[in-house]
Coordinates of C-alpha atoms in Angstrom, one line a residue:
M1 CA 19.2 52.4 -17.1
E2 CA 21.1 54.7 -14.8
P3 CA 24.8 53.8 -14.8
M4 CA 25.9 52.6 -11.3
C5 CA 29.2 53.9 -9.9
S6 CA 31.5 52.1 -7.4
A7 CA 34.2 54.1 -5.7
T8 CA 36.5 51.0 -5.8
N9 CA 35.8 50.5 -9.6
E10 CA 36.5 54.2 -10.3
E11 CA 39.8 54.1 -8.3
K12 CA 41.0 51.0 -10.1
H13 CA 40.4 52.7 -13.5
R14 CA 41.9 56.0 -12.4
A15 CA 45.0 54.1 -11.5
K16 CA 45.3 52.9 -15.2
R17 CA 44.8 56.3 -16.8
D18 CA 47.4 57.6 -19.1
D19 CA 49.5 60.7 -18.6
S20 CA 47.7 62.4 -21.3
F21 CA 44.4 62.3 -19.6
S22 CA 44.4 66.2 -19.2
H23 CA 43.1 66.5 -22.8
I24 CA 39.6 67.0 -24.1
E25 CA 38.3 65.2 -27.1
G26 CA 38.4 67.1 -30.3
R27 CA 40.5 69.9 -28.8
R28 CA 44.0 70.7 -27.5
F29 CA 43.3 71.3 -23.9
V30 CA 45.2 70.9 -20.7
S31 CA 43.8 70.8 -17.3
S32 CA 45.3 70.4 -13.9
K33 CA 42.3 68.7 -12.3
P34 CA 42.6 65.0 -11.4
W35 CA 40.5 62.8 -13.4
P36 CA 37.7 61.9 -12.9
A37 CA 36.5 65.0 -11.2
V38 CA 33.0 63.6 -11.4
N39 CA 31.8 60.1 -11.0
F40 CA 29.7 58.3 -13.6
A41 CA 26.4 58.5 -12.0
E42 CA 26.6 62.1 -11.2
A43 CA 27.7 63.1 -14.7
H44 CA 24.6 61.3 -16.2
R45 CA 22.4 63.1 -13.7
Q46 CA 23.8 66.6 -14.5
L47 CA 23.4 66.0 -18.1
T48 CA 19.9 64.7 -18.2
A49 CA 18.4 66.8 -15.4
P50 CA 15.6 69.2 -15.9
G51 CA 16.9 72.2 -17.9
A52 CA 20.0 70.4 -18.9
P53 CA 21.1 69.7 -22.5
F54 CA 20.1 65.9 -22.4
E55 CA 16.9 66.4 -20.4
M56 CA 14.7 63.4 -20.5
E57 CA 11.0 62.9 -20.5
T58 CA 8.7 59.9 -21.0
A59 CA 6.8 59.0 -24.1
N60 CA 4.2 56.2 -25.0
V61 CA 5.3 54.4 -28.0
A62 CA 3.2 51.5 -29.1
G63 CA 1.9 51.0 -25.4
R64 CA 5.3 51.0 -24.0
S65 CA 7.0 53.7 -21.8
V66 CA 10.2 55.1 -23.3
R67 CA 12.5 57.7 -22.2
V68 CA 13.2 60.3 -24.8
Y69 CA 15.1 63.5 -25.1
K70 CA 12.9 66.5 -24.5
A71 CA 14.9 68.7 -27.0
A72 CA 14.8 66.0 -29.8
Q73 CA 13.5 67.3 -33.2
R74 CA 10.1 65.6 -34.1
D75 CA 10.8 64.3 -37.4
L76 CA 13.3 64.2 -40.5
R77 CA 11.1 66.9 -42.3
A78 CA 11.9 69.2 -39.7
I79 CA 15.6 68.7 -40.0
F80 CA 15.4 69.1 -43.6
E81 CA 13.3 72.4 -43.6
A82 CA 15.9 73.8 -41.1
S83 CA 18.9 73.0 -43.2
R84 CA 18.3 75.8 -45.8
R85 CA 19.7 78.2 -43.3
W86 CA 23.3 76.9 -44.2
G87 CA 22.8 78.6 -47.7
E88 CA 25.7 78.3 -49.9
R89 CA 27.8 76.5 -47.4
N90 CA 29.3 73.3 -49.0
F91 CA 27.3 70.2 -47.9
I92 CA 28.7 67.2 -49.9
I93 CA 32.2 66.9 -51.7
Y94 CA 32.6 64.0 -54.1
Q95 CA 35.8 64.3 -56.1
D96 CA 35.6 67.7 -58.0
E97 CA 32.0 68.2 -57.3
R98 CA 30.6 70.4 -54.6
L99 CA 27.0 70.5 -53.6
S100 CA 25.9 73.5 -51.4
F101 CA 23.0 73.3 -48.9
E102 CA 21.0 75.4 -50.9
E103 CA 21.4 73.2 -54.1
H104 CA 20.7 70.2 -52.2
Y105 CA 17.5 72.0 -50.8
R106 CA 16.1 72.8 -54.3
A107 CA 17.1 69.4 -55.8
V108 CA 15.2 67.5 -52.8
C109 CA 12.0 69.4 -53.3
A110 CA 12.2 69.0 -57.1
L111 CA 12.6 65.4 -56.6
A112 CA 9.9 65.2 -53.8
W113 CA 7.5 66.6 -56.4
Q114 CA 8.4 64.3 -59.1
L115 CA 7.9 61.2 -56.7
T116 CA 4.4 62.7 -55.7
D117 CA 3.1 63.8 -59.0
R118 CA 4.7 61.5 -61.6
F119 CA 5.2 58.4 -59.5
N120 CA 2.2 58.6 -57.1
V121 CA 4.2 58.0 -54.0
E122 CA 2.1 58.3 -51.0
K123 CA 2.8 58.3 -47.4
G124 CA 4.0 54.9 -46.3
D125 CA 5.2 53.9 -49.8
R126 CA 8.6 52.5 -50.1
V127 CA 11.4 54.1 -52.3
A128 CA 14.6 52.1 -52.8
I129 CA 18.1 53.7 -53.0
A130 CA 20.8 51.5 -54.7
M131 CA 24.1 53.4 -55.6
R132 CA 27.4 54.2 -54.5
N133 CA 28.1 57.2 -52.2
F134 CA 27.2 59.9 -54.8
P135 CA 25.6 63.3 -53.7
E136 CA 22.5 62.0 -55.5
W137 CA 22.1 59.4 -52.7
A138 CA 21.3 62.2 -50.0
I139 CA 18.9 63.8 -52.4
A140 CA 17.1 60.7 -52.9
F141 CA 16.9 60.0 -49.3
W142 CA 15.6 63.3 -48.1
A143 CA 13.1 63.4 -50.9
T144 CA 11.6 60.3 -49.9
T145 CA 11.5 60.8 -46.3
V146 CA 10.2 64.5 -46.2
I147 CA 6.8 63.4 -48.0
G148 CA 6.2 60.5 -45.4
A149 CA 7.4 57.7 -47.7
I150 CA 9.9 55.2 -46.6
A151 CA 13.5 55.3 -47.7
V152 CA 14.9 51.7 -48.4
P153 CA 18.7 51.7 -48.7
L154 CA 20.0 48.8 -50.4
N155 CA 23.5 47.4 -50.2
A156 CA 25.4 48.7 -53.1
W157 CA 27.9 45.8 -52.7
G158 CA 25.2 43.2 -53.5
T159 CA 24.7 41.0 -56.4
G160 CA 21.8 41.5 -58.9
D161 CA 19.9 38.9 -56.9
D162 CA 20.5 40.7 -53.7
L163 CA 19.0 43.8 -55.1
N164 CA 16.1 42.1 -56.5
F165 CA 15.2 40.6 -53.2
G166 CA 15.5 43.9 -51.4
L167 CA 13.0 45.5 -54.0
S168 CA 10.7 42.5 -53.8
D169 CA 10.9 42.2 -50.0
S170 CA 10.2 45.8 -49.3
G171 CA 7.6 46.3 -52.2
A172 CA 9.3 49.4 -53.3
R173 CA 7.2 51.5 -55.7
V174 CA 10.3 53.4 -57.0
A175 CA 14.0 52.6 -57.0
I176 CA 16.6 55.2 -57.6
I177 CA 19.7 53.5 -58.9
D178 CA 22.9 54.2 -60.5
R179 CA 24.5 52.6 -63.8
E180 CA 26.3 49.9 -62.0
R181 CA 23.6 48.7 -59.9
L182 CA 21.1 48.8 -63.0
E183 CA 23.3 46.6 -64.9
R184 CA 23.4 44.1 -61.9
L185 CA 19.8 44.0 -61.5
T186 CA 18.5 44.0 -65.1
P187 CA 18.8 40.3 -65.5
H188 CA 17.2 39.6 -62.4
R189 CA 14.0 41.8 -62.7
S190 CA 10.8 40.0 -62.3
A191 CA 7.2 40.8 -62.0
A192 CA 7.5 40.8 -58.2
S193 CA 10.1 43.4 -58.1
S194 CA 9.4 45.7 -60.9
P195 CA 9.3 49.4 -59.4
A196 CA 9.6 52.2 -61.5
L197 CA 13.2 53.0 -62.1
I198 CA 15.1 56.3 -61.7
A199 CA 18.8 56.1 -63.2
V200 CA 21.6 58.3 -61.8
R201 CA 24.8 58.9 -63.9
T202 CA 23.6 56.4 -66.5
P203 CA 24.2 57.1 -70.3
R204 CA 21.0 57.2 -72.2
E205 CA 21.8 54.2 -74.3
T206 CA 21.7 52.1 -71.2
L207 CA 18.7 53.4 -69.6
G208 CA 16.4 50.6 -70.6
P209 CA 13.0 51.2 -68.9
A210 CA 14.6 53.7 -66.3
V211 CA 14.1 57.3 -66.4
A212 CA 17.1 59.4 -66.4
W213 CA 17.7 61.3 -63.2
E214 CA 18.5 64.7 -65.1
D215 CA 15.1 64.6 -66.7
L216 CA 13.5 64.7 -63.4
V217 CA 15.9 66.8 -61.3
G218 CA 18.5 68.2 -63.9
I219 CA 22.1 68.1 -63.8
P220 CA 24.1 69.1 -60.5
S221 CA 25.5 72.4 -62.1
G222 CA 21.8 73.4 -62.7
Y223 CA 20.2 72.8 -59.3
R224 CA 20.8 76.3 -58.1
S225 CA 18.5 77.5 -60.8
L226 CA 15.8 75.0 -59.9
V227 CA 12.4 76.6 -59.2
D228 CA 12.3 77.7 -55.5
R229 CA 9.3 75.7 -54.5
A230 CA 7.9 74.4 -51.0
L231 CA 7.6 70.7 -50.3
P232 CA 4.5 68.7 -51.0
D233 CA 2.1 69.0 -48.0
R234 CA 2.4 66.0 -45.8
T235 CA 1.7 65.4 -42.1
I236 CA 4.5 63.4 -40.3
Q237 CA 4.3 62.0 -36.8
P238 CA 7.3 61.1 -34.7
D239 CA 6.3 57.3 -34.9
D240 CA 5.7 57.1 -38.5
D241 CA 7.9 54.7 -40.4
A242 CA 10.9 56.4 -42.0
T243 CA 13.4 53.6 -43.2
I244 CA 14.0 50.0 -43.9
L245 CA 17.6 49.2 -43.5
Y246 CA 18.6 45.7 -44.5
T247 CA 21.0 44.0 -41.9
S248 CA 24.4 43.2 -43.4
G249 CA 24.3 39.7 -41.9
T250 CA 27.0 37.2 -43.0
T251 CA 24.5 34.2 -43.5
G252 CA 21.3 34.0 -45.1
R253 CA 19.1 36.6 -46.5
P254 CA 19.2 40.1 -44.8
K255 CA 16.3 41.5 -42.6
G256 CA 14.8 44.7 -43.1
A257 CA 14.7 46.7 -40.0
L258 CA 11.9 49.0 -39.9
G259 CA 12.8 52.4 -38.3
T260 CA 10.8 55.4 -37.4
H261 CA 11.5 59.0 -37.2
R262 CA 11.5 59.0 -33.7
N263 CA 14.3 56.1 -33.7
I264 CA 16.3 58.4 -35.9
M265 CA 15.8 61.6 -33.9
C266 CA 16.9 59.8 -30.7
N267 CA 20.1 58.8 -32.4
L268 CA 20.8 62.1 -33.5
V269 CA 20.9 63.2 -29.9
N270 CA 22.7 60.0 -28.7
I271 CA 25.7 60.6 -31.0
T272 CA 26.5 64.1 -29.3
F273 CA 26.4 62.8 -25.6
T274 CA 29.7 61.2 -25.3
G275 CA 31.8 64.5 -25.7
A276 CA 29.5 66.2 -23.2
R277 CA 29.8 63.4 -20.6
A278 CA 33.7 63.5 -21.0
A279 CA 33.7 67.3 -20.2
V280 CA 31.5 66.7 -17.1
R281 CA 33.6 63.7 -15.9
R282 CA 36.7 66.1 -16.3
G283 CA 35.2 68.7 -14.2
E284 CA 35.0 71.2 -17.0
A285 CA 32.1 73.3 -18.2
L286 CA 30.3 71.7 -21.3
P287 CA 32.0 73.0 -24.5
A288 CA 30.3 75.8 -26.2
P289 CA 28.5 75.3 -29.4
A290 CA 30.7 76.0 -32.5
P291 CA 30.0 79.6 -33.9
S292 CA 27.7 79.4 -36.8
D293 CA 30.3 80.6 -39.2
V294 CA 32.5 77.5 -38.3
Q295 CA 32.0 74.6 -40.3
K296 CA 33.1 71.1 -39.5
A297 CA 34.3 68.8 -42.2
I298 CA 33.8 64.9 -41.9
L299 CA 35.5 62.4 -44.0
L300 CA 33.1 59.3 -44.7
P301 CA 34.6 56.2 -46.3
V302 CA 31.7 54.1 -45.2
P303 CA 28.5 53.6 -47.1
F304 CA 25.5 55.8 -46.8
F305 CA 23.3 52.6 -47.1
H306 CA 24.8 51.5 -43.7
V307 CA 23.2 52.8 -40.6
T308 CA 26.5 54.6 -39.6
G309 CA 26.8 56.6 -42.8
C310 CA 23.1 57.4 -42.9
H311 CA 21.8 58.0 -39.3
S312 CA 25.1 59.1 -37.6
I313 CA 26.9 61.0 -40.3
M314 CA 24.6 62.2 -43.3
I315 CA 21.7 63.1 -41.2
P316 CA 23.5 65.0 -38.3
A317 CA 25.6 66.7 -41.0
L318 CA 22.4 68.2 -42.6
A319 CA 21.2 69.0 -39.0
N320 CA 24.4 70.8 -38.1
G321 CA 25.7 72.4 -41.3
S322 CA 28.8 70.1 -41.5
K323 CA 30.4 69.2 -44.8
I324 CA 30.7 65.6 -45.8
V325 CA 33.8 64.6 -48.1
L326 CA 33.0 61.2 -49.7
M327 CA 35.5 58.7 -51.3
H328 CA 34.8 56.9 -54.6
K329 CA 36.6 53.9 -53.0
W330 CA 38.5 53.4 -49.7
N331 CA 42.3 54.0 -50.0
A332 CA 44.2 55.2 -47.0
E333 CA 46.7 57.4 -49.1
K334 CA 43.7 59.2 -50.8
A335 CA 42.0 59.7 -47.3
L336 CA 45.1 61.4 -46.1
E337 CA 45.3 63.4 -49.0
L338 CA 41.6 64.7 -48.4
I339 CA 42.1 65.2 -44.9
E340 CA 44.9 67.7 -45.6
R341 CA 43.1 69.3 -48.6
E342 CA 39.5 69.7 -47.1
R343 CA 40.7 70.3 -43.5
I344 CA 39.0 67.4 -42.1
A345 CA 38.1 67.5 -38.4
A346 CA 36.6 64.0 -38.2
V347 CA 36.9 60.6 -39.7
S348 CA 34.2 58.1 -39.2
S349 CA 35.2 54.6 -40.3
V350 CA 35.7 50.9 -39.2
P351 CA 38.6 49.9 -36.9
S352 CA 40.4 48.3 -40.0
M353 CA 40.4 51.5 -42.0
T354 CA 41.7 53.5 -38.9
W355 CA 44.7 51.1 -38.8
Q356 CA 45.4 51.4 -42.4
L357 CA 45.2 55.2 -42.1
I358 CA 47.7 55.6 -39.2
E359 CA 49.9 52.9 -40.6
S360 CA 50.0 54.4 -44.1
P361 CA 53.6 55.6 -45.0
D362 CA 52.0 58.8 -46.2
F363 CA 50.8 59.6 -42.6
V364 CA 53.9 61.4 -41.4
T365 CA 54.0 63.5 -44.7
R366 CA 50.5 64.9 -44.5
D367 CA 49.3 68.0 -42.5
L368 CA 46.7 66.4 -40.3
S369 CA 46.4 69.3 -37.8
S370 CA 42.9 69.9 -38.6
L371 CA 41.8 66.5 -37.1
E372 CA 40.1 66.7 -33.8
G373 CA 39.8 62.9 -33.3
L374 CA 39.2 59.5 -35.1
S375 CA 36.1 57.6 -34.4
Y376 CA 35.2 54.1 -35.4
G377 CA 32.4 51.4 -35.0
G378 CA 30.9 48.6 -36.8
A379 CA 33.2 45.9 -35.7
A380 CA 35.3 45.2 -32.5
A381 CA 38.4 47.3 -32.0
A382 CA 41.7 46.1 -30.3
P383 CA 42.4 48.0 -27.3
E384 CA 45.8 48.9 -28.8
L385 CA 44.1 51.2 -31.4
A386 CA 42.8 53.9 -28.8
R387 CA 46.4 53.8 -27.2
K388 CA 48.1 54.3 -30.6
I389 CA 45.8 57.2 -31.5
A390 CA 46.4 58.9 -28.2
E391 CA 50.1 58.4 -28.9
L392 CA 50.1 59.7 -32.5
F393 CA 47.8 62.7 -31.7
P394 CA 48.7 64.2 -28.3
G395 CA 45.7 66.1 -26.9
R396 CA 43.1 64.3 -29.1
F397 CA 41.5 61.1 -28.7
A398 CA 39.8 58.3 -30.2
G399 CA 35.9 57.6 -30.0
Q400 CA 34.1 54.3 -30.5
G401 CA 30.4 53.6 -30.8
Y402 CA 28.4 50.5 -30.4
G403 CA 25.1 49.7 -31.9
A404 CA 23.2 47.9 -34.7
T405 CA 20.8 48.5 -37.6
E406 CA 18.2 47.5 -35.2
T407 CA 19.0 50.2 -32.9
S408 CA 19.3 53.2 -35.3
S409 CA 23.1 53.3 -34.7
V410 CA 24.6 54.2 -31.3
S411 CA 23.6 52.5 -28.2
A412 CA 26.8 52.7 -26.2
S413 CA 29.7 54.9 -26.8
I414 CA 33.3 55.8 -25.2
S415 CA 35.8 58.3 -25.7
A416 CA 38.5 60.5 -24.0
E417 CA 39.8 59.5 -20.6
D418 CA 37.2 56.9 -20.1
Y419 CA 38.4 55.1 -23.4
L420 CA 42.1 55.1 -22.4
A421 CA 41.2 53.7 -19.0
R422 CA 39.0 51.0 -20.5
P423 CA 40.4 50.4 -23.9
D424 CA 38.7 47.1 -24.1
S425 CA 35.2 48.4 -23.5
V426 CA 32.7 49.9 -26.1
G427 CA 31.5 52.0 -23.2
P428 CA 28.1 52.4 -21.2
A429 CA 24.6 53.1 -22.6
V430 CA 23.8 56.5 -23.8
P431 CA 20.9 58.3 -22.0
G432 CA 18.2 57.1 -24.7
C433 CA 19.1 53.4 -24.1
E434 CA 18.9 50.8 -21.3
L435 CA 21.2 47.8 -21.6
R436 CA 21.1 44.4 -19.8
V437 CA 23.0 41.1 -20.0
I438 CA 20.9 37.9 -20.1
D439 CA 21.3 34.2 -20.1
D440 CA 19.8 31.7 -22.4
D441 CA 16.4 31.8 -20.7
R442 CA 16.4 35.6 -20.8
K443 CA 17.1 35.9 -17.1
V444 CA 18.9 39.1 -16.3
L445 CA 22.3 38.5 -15.0
P446 CA 24.4 40.6 -12.4
A447 CA 27.4 42.8 -13.1
G448 CA 30.3 40.9 -14.2
A449 CA 28.4 37.9 -15.7
I450 CA 28.9 36.8 -19.2
G451 CA 25.8 36.7 -21.3
E452 CA 23.9 38.0 -24.3
L453 CA 23.2 41.8 -24.6
E454 CA 19.7 43.2 -24.9
I455 CA 19.0 46.8 -25.7
Y456 CA 15.9 48.9 -25.0
G457 CA 15.1 52.5 -25.9
A458 CA 13.4 55.1 -28.2
N459 CA 16.1 54.1 -30.9
V460 CA 15.1 50.4 -31.0
V461 CA 13.2 49.9 -34.4
K462 CA 9.7 48.4 -34.5
G463 CA 10.9 45.2 -35.9
Y464 CA 11.7 43.4 -39.3
W465 CA 9.8 44.3 -42.2
N466 CA 7.5 41.4 -43.7
N467 CA 9.2 39.0 -41.2
P468 CA 6.9 38.4 -38.0
E469 CA 9.0 35.2 -37.2
A470 CA 12.3 36.9 -37.0
T471 CA 10.8 39.9 -35.3
A472 CA 9.5 37.6 -32.6
K473 CA 12.8 35.9 -32.1
A474 CA 14.8 39.3 -31.9
F475 CA 12.3 41.7 -30.1
R476 CA 10.4 41.1 -26.9
D477 CA 8.6 43.9 -25.1
G478 CA 10.6 46.5 -26.7
W479 CA 13.9 44.7 -26.0
Y480 CA 16.1 43.9 -28.9
R481 CA 18.4 40.8 -28.5
T482 CA 21.7 41.6 -30.0
G483 CA 23.3 38.2 -30.3
D484 CA 26.5 39.8 -28.8
I485 CA 28.0 38.0 -25.8
V486 CA 29.3 40.7 -23.3
R487 CA 30.1 41.4 -19.7
M488 CA 28.9 44.7 -18.2
D489 CA 31.0 46.0 -15.2
E490 CA 29.6 47.9 -12.0
D491 CA 29.6 51.3 -13.8
G492 CA 27.6 49.9 -16.8
F493 CA 30.7 49.8 -19.2
V494 CA 30.1 46.9 -21.9
Y495 CA 32.8 44.6 -23.0
L496 CA 32.1 42.8 -26.2
L497 CA 33.5 39.2 -26.2
D498 CA 31.8 37.6 -29.3
R499 CA 28.9 36.9 -31.4
A500 CA 26.8 34.2 -29.9
K501 CA 26.8 32.4 -33.2
D502 CA 30.4 32.8 -33.7
M503 CA 31.7 31.8 -30.5
L504 CA 34.0 28.8 -30.5
I505 CA 33.5 25.7 -28.1
R506 CA 36.7 23.6 -27.9
G507 CA 36.1 20.5 -25.8
G508 CA 33.4 22.1 -23.8
E509 CA 35.5 25.4 -23.1
N510 CA 33.9 28.6 -24.6
I511 CA 36.5 30.7 -26.5
Y512 CA 35.6 34.3 -27.2
C513 CA 37.2 35.3 -30.5
V514 CA 37.6 38.9 -29.6
E515 CA 40.1 38.1 -26.8
I516 CA 42.4 36.2 -29.4
E517 CA 42.0 38.9 -32.0
D518 CA 43.1 41.6 -29.7
A519 CA 46.1 39.5 -28.8
L520 CA 47.0 39.0 -32.5
L521 CA 46.5 43.0 -33.2
S522 CA 48.9 43.7 -30.4
H523 CA 51.8 42.4 -32.6
P524 CA 53.4 45.4 -34.4
G525 CA 53.5 43.8 -37.7
I526 CA 49.8 42.7 -37.9
I527 CA 47.1 45.2 -39.0
D528 CA 44.0 42.9 -39.2
A529 CA 43.0 39.5 -37.7
A530 CA 40.0 37.2 -37.4
V531 CA 39.5 34.2 -35.4
I532 CA 37.4 31.2 -36.7
G533 CA 36.5 27.6 -35.7
I534 CA 38.2 24.7 -37.5
P535 CA 35.9 21.6 -37.1
D536 CA 37.8 18.9 -35.1
R537 CA 36.3 15.3 -34.7
I538 CA 37.5 15.0 -31.0
L539 CA 37.0 18.4 -29.5
G540 CA 34.4 19.9 -31.8
E541 CA 36.3 23.0 -32.8
L542 CA 40.0 24.2 -32.8
V543 CA 41.1 27.8 -33.0
G544 CA 42.2 29.0 -36.4
A545 CA 43.4 32.5 -37.2
V546 CA 43.7 34.6 -40.4
V547 CA 45.8 37.7 -40.1
Q548 CA 46.9 40.4 -42.4
L549 CA 50.4 41.8 -42.2
K550 CA 51.3 45.5 -42.2
P551 CA 53.1 46.8 -45.4
G552 CA 56.8 45.6 -45.2
A553 CA 56.1 43.2 -42.3
T554 CA 57.3 39.5 -42.6
L555 CA 56.2 37.1 -40.0
G556 CA 55.8 33.3 -39.8
E557 CA 53.3 31.1 -38.0
D558 CA 55.8 30.2 -35.2
E559 CA 56.5 33.8 -34.6
I560 CA 52.8 34.7 -34.2
I561 CA 52.2 31.7 -31.8
A562 CA 55.3 32.8 -29.8
H563 CA 53.8 36.3 -29.4
L564 CA 50.5 34.8 -28.2
R565 CA 51.9 32.3 -25.8
P566 CA 52.4 34.7 -22.9
R567 CA 49.1 36.4 -23.5
L568 CA 46.6 33.5 -24.0
A569 CA 45.7 30.2 -22.2
P570 CA 47.1 27.2 -24.2
F571 CA 43.7 25.9 -25.1
K572 CA 43.2 29.4 -26.9
L573 CA 46.2 29.2 -29.0
P574 CA 45.6 28.9 -32.8
V575 CA 46.3 25.4 -34.2
R576 CA 46.6 27.3 -37.7
V577 CA 47.6 30.7 -38.8
D578 CA 46.7 31.8 -42.4
I579 CA 49.1 34.8 -43.2
R580 CA 47.9 37.4 -45.9
S581 CA 49.0 40.7 -47.2
T582 CA 45.6 41.6 -48.7
D583 CA 42.5 42.9 -46.8
L584 CA 40.3 40.2 -45.2
P585 CA 36.7 40.0 -46.6
R586 CA 34.3 42.5 -44.8
T587 CA 30.6 43.3 -45.0
A588 CA 29.6 47.0 -45.8
S589 CA 29.3 47.6 -42.1
G590 CA 32.9 46.5 -41.5
K591 CA 32.3 43.1 -40.1
V592 CA 34.7 40.2 -41.3
V593 CA 33.0 37.6 -43.2
K594 CA 34.0 34.7 -41.3
R595 CA 31.9 32.1 -43.3
Q596 CA 34.0 33.0 -46.3
L597 CA 37.4 32.6 -44.4
R598 CA 36.1 29.3 -43.1
E599 CA 35.4 28.1 -46.8
E600 CA 38.9 29.5 -47.9
L601 CA 40.6 27.7 -45.1
A602 CA 38.6 24.4 -45.6
Q603 CA 39.8 24.5 -49.5
R604 CA 43.4 24.8 -48.7
Q605 CA 43.6 21.9 -46.3

């Protein structure tokens, strides 16, 4: 989809721009040129034209014509093979452990041969990974995908029954699992889900039927001395299966999104587009690539098993020679300490984590000068968050991405001046995607209309593993039906309103939870909020809200309602506000578990 540009619409958003719009994302940069210097359609044309960095061409994928990036890599194996050039540079930092690119390369090769020779893993076989963010997670992922097998990251937050389901549903031949996951899984193992087990960081007395990681690969301090050995010989095509990532749905069993190497390679380019677009929009030359001896450090507090952690952080880091700093558990104060110590340039998280970071009492005491910006995704973000980051970091911007497991991560993105002008938007489509808004009959709606978002592109997965019924419901002719209720303006910017299944209907009136949540988060004493439906015999549903207060804040329900009154129509005001000081329950991808909140409120009535 080529974004459309309206002069009137451009002028409207130009008038809303902040005084700090002379800055470039990720750099301290001042320009005297008015913004925008280039309209949206022209920026996309320049960046995707023949010879341009994001030049597009057409490929045939399963009989469908798909626009792809001409310069994109073919497959994950090519990315891995090229990573060795980074040598002794740090790749992954976990607590006091430091894993270099060379050590990672040798460990992956060692495990790849073990999977091939000892466990007879063939191309297309599934290898499950179930552990917290340890360095071994990345080694397991790359050892699986470079031999043409399918990596199956399982939710490390799940119960033993959840893990057992993932192993059974995927038909995994091997599962690489840490001690905690092994303990959860053991009581639930069955004949239907009994892959060979490789145990990571597990005492020998608790191994049970599992093989110890160190017996196959060695201990981290010994990776450098592993035999320098080429990978097993496997031929991989762009449209071969690469991953099964289970959706983090809040109800029912998760569905396994079956992704290909092409899907992931498309996302690898998609995530680099937003910064380039911002520069062109500003009228500046594209930023030159960083010198090869300058390494970017990224703090990753979200799980590897989520599409953001895997596809948009871990894989690009290996491709670009970046350093990933992991956290054993999220804590804002620890995160600030790591930003200072490791000279972190970027933090990729969910909006609630970003709020906790900038609201921490340690925020003003830490040296954060290395930060180029803060990015987030996985859940809706209040417009106030982008403005707050611009205020706290003069010359640097927030960035937000929108996507799904089914779209291999990013499908739309926004940053810099565009984000400050439209802080309630998740941005327009990246070049590798097309977006459209449909009604209940899947009729395409015009700009400005409210409907459900569909996505098409080289990043859209094949469908759901072992689930043809769910595939038929969510995918049609290459289009993925997101379940998100949105509107899209004349320039192609998408505004998330709600999830279709979570939208409230009060007496026949549609109420979009995001609008109320944004109004709640505009209060300086509220750090997190979720709006849910309260059953009502007469009106069907009433508005209920659950809020988390910032540390030290004291608010009552009447004060919160008073804050909302001038911002919302009367029928949208909550009839009940549950006030908390603890975190709201969230899935691994950062979405609030509203089902749990409904149950908790019902029990308190």
